[in-house]
XYZ file of N, CA and C in Angstrom:
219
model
N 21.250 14.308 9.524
C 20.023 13.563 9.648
C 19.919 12.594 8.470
N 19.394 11.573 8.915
C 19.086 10.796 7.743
C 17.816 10.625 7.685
N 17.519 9.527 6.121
C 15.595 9.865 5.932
C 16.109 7.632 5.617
N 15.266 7.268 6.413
C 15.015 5.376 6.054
C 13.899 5.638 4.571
N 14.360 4.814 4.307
C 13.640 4.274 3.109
C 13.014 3.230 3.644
N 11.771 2.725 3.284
C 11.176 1.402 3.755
C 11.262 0.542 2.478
N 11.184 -0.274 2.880
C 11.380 -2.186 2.186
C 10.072 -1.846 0.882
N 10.157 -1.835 -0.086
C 9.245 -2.157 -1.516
C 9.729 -3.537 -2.002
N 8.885 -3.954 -2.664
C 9.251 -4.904 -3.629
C 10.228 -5.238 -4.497
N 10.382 -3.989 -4.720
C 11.538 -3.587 -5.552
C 13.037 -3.476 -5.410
N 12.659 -3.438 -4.108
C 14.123 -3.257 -3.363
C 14.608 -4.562 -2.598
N 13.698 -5.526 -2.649
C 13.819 -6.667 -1.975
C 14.882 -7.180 -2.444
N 15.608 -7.892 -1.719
C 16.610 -9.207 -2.617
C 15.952 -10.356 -2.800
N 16.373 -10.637 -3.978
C 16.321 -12.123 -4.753
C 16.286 -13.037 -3.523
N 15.004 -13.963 -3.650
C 15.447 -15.243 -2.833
C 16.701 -16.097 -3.134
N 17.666 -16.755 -2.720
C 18.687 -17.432 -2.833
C 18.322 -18.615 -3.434
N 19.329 -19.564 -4.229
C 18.634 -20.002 -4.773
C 18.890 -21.788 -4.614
N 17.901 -22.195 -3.893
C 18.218 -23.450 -3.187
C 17.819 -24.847 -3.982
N 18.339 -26.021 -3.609
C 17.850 -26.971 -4.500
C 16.857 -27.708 -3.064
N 16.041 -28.670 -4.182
C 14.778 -29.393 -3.586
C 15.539 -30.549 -2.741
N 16.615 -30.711 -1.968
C 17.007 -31.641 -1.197
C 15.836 -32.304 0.145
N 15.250 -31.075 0.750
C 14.195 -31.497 1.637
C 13.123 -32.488 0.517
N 12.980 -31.814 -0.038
C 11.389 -33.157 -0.909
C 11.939 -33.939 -1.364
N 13.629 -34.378 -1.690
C 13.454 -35.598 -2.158
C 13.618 -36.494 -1.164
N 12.810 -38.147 -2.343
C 13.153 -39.122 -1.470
C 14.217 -40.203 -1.404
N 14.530 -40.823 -0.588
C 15.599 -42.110 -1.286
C 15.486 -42.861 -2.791
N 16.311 -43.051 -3.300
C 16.033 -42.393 -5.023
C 16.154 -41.549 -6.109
N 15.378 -40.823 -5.552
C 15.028 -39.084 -6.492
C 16.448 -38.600 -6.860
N 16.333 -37.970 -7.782
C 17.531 -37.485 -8.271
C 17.228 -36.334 -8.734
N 18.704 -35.177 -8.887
C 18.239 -33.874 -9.933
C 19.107 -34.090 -10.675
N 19.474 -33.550 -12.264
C 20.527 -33.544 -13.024
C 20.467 -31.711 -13.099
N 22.034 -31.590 -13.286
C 22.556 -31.234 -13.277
C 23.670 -30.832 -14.673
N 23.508 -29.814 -15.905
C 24.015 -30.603 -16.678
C 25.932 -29.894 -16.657
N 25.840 -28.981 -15.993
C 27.245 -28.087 -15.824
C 28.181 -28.921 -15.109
N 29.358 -28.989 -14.667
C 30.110 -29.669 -13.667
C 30.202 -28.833 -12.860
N 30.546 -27.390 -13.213
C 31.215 -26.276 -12.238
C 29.530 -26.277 -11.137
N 28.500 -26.283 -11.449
C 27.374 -26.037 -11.126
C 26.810 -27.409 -9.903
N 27.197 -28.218 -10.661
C 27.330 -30.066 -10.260
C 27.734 -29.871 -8.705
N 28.953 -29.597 -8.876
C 29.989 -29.212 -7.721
C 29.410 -28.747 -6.729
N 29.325 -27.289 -7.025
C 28.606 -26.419 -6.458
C 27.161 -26.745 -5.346
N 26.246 -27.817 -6.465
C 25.273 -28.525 -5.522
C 25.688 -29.455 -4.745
N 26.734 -30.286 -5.018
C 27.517 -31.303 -4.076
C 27.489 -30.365 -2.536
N 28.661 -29.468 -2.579
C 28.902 -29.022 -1.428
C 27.610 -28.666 -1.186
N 26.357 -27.970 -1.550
C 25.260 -28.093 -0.877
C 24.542 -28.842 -0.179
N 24.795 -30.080 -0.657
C 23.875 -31.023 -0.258
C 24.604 -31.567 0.986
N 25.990 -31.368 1.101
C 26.777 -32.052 2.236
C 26.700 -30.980 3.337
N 26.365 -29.587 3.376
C 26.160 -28.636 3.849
C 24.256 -28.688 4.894
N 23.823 -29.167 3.669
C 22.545 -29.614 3.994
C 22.480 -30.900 5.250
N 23.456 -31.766 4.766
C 22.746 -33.289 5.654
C 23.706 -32.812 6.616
N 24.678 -32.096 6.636
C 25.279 -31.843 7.817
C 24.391 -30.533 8.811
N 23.194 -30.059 8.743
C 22.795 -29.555 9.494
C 21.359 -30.247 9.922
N 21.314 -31.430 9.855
C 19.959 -32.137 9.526
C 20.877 -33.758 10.089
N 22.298 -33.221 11.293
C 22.852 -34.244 11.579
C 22.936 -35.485 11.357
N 22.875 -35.762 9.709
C 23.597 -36.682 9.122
C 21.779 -37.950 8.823
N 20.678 -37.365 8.565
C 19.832 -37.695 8.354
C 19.628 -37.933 6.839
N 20.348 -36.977 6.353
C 20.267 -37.571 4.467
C 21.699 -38.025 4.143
N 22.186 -38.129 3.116
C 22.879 -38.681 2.359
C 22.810 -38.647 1.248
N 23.796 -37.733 0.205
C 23.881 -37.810 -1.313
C 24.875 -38.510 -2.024
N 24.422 -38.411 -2.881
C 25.672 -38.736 -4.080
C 25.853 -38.246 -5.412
N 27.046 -37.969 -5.742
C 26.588 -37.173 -7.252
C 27.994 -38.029 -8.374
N 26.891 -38.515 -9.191
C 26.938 -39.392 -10.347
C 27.327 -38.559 -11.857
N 28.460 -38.761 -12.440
C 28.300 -38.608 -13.631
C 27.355 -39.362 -15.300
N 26.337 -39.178 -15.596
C 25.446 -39.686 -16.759
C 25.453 -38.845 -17.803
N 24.641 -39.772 -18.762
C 24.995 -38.899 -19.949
C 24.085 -37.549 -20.644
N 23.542 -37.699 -19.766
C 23.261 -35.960 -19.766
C 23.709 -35.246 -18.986
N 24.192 -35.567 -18.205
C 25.238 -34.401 -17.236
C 25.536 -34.995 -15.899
N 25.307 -34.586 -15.066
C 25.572 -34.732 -13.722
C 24.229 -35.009 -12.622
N 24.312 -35.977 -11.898
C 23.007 -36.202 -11.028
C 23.175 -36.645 -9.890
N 22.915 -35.611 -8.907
C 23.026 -35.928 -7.367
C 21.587 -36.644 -6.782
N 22.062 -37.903 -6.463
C 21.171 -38.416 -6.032
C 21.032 -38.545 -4.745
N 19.892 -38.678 -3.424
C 19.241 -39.161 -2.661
C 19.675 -40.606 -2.269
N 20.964 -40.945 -1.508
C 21.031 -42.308 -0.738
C 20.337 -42.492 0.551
N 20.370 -41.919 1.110
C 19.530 -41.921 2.733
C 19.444 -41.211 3.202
């Protein structure tokens, strides 16, 4: 026999941890100051406009504070 445990707070998982691609606008940018991390949001964001059939468009820029994926369309 087994005994369920029910769902606490405590036991919840961590929300995942997503970037603000929906609120931005053409423009907007985030920096980024890691590369490995940079990256990482790249493939997000191409992950993103590819389920949103090709409605956004990023780009990610090296500056001199780090890295900044910007909002083309």
């Amino acid at each position: 026999m087994f005994v369920i445990d029910k769902a606490s707070d405590d036991h919840c998982r961590a929300e995942r941890v997503s970037y603000p691609f929906e609120a931005m606008s053409i423009g907007d940018s985030i920096l980024i100051e890691e590369f490995r991390r940079a990256e990482s949001a790249r493939v997000a964001a191409i992950q993103f406009a590819k389920r949103r059939n090709g409605a956004y468009k990023f780009s990610l820029r090296k500056t001199r504070e780090g890295w900044r994926i910007f909002r083309i369309a």
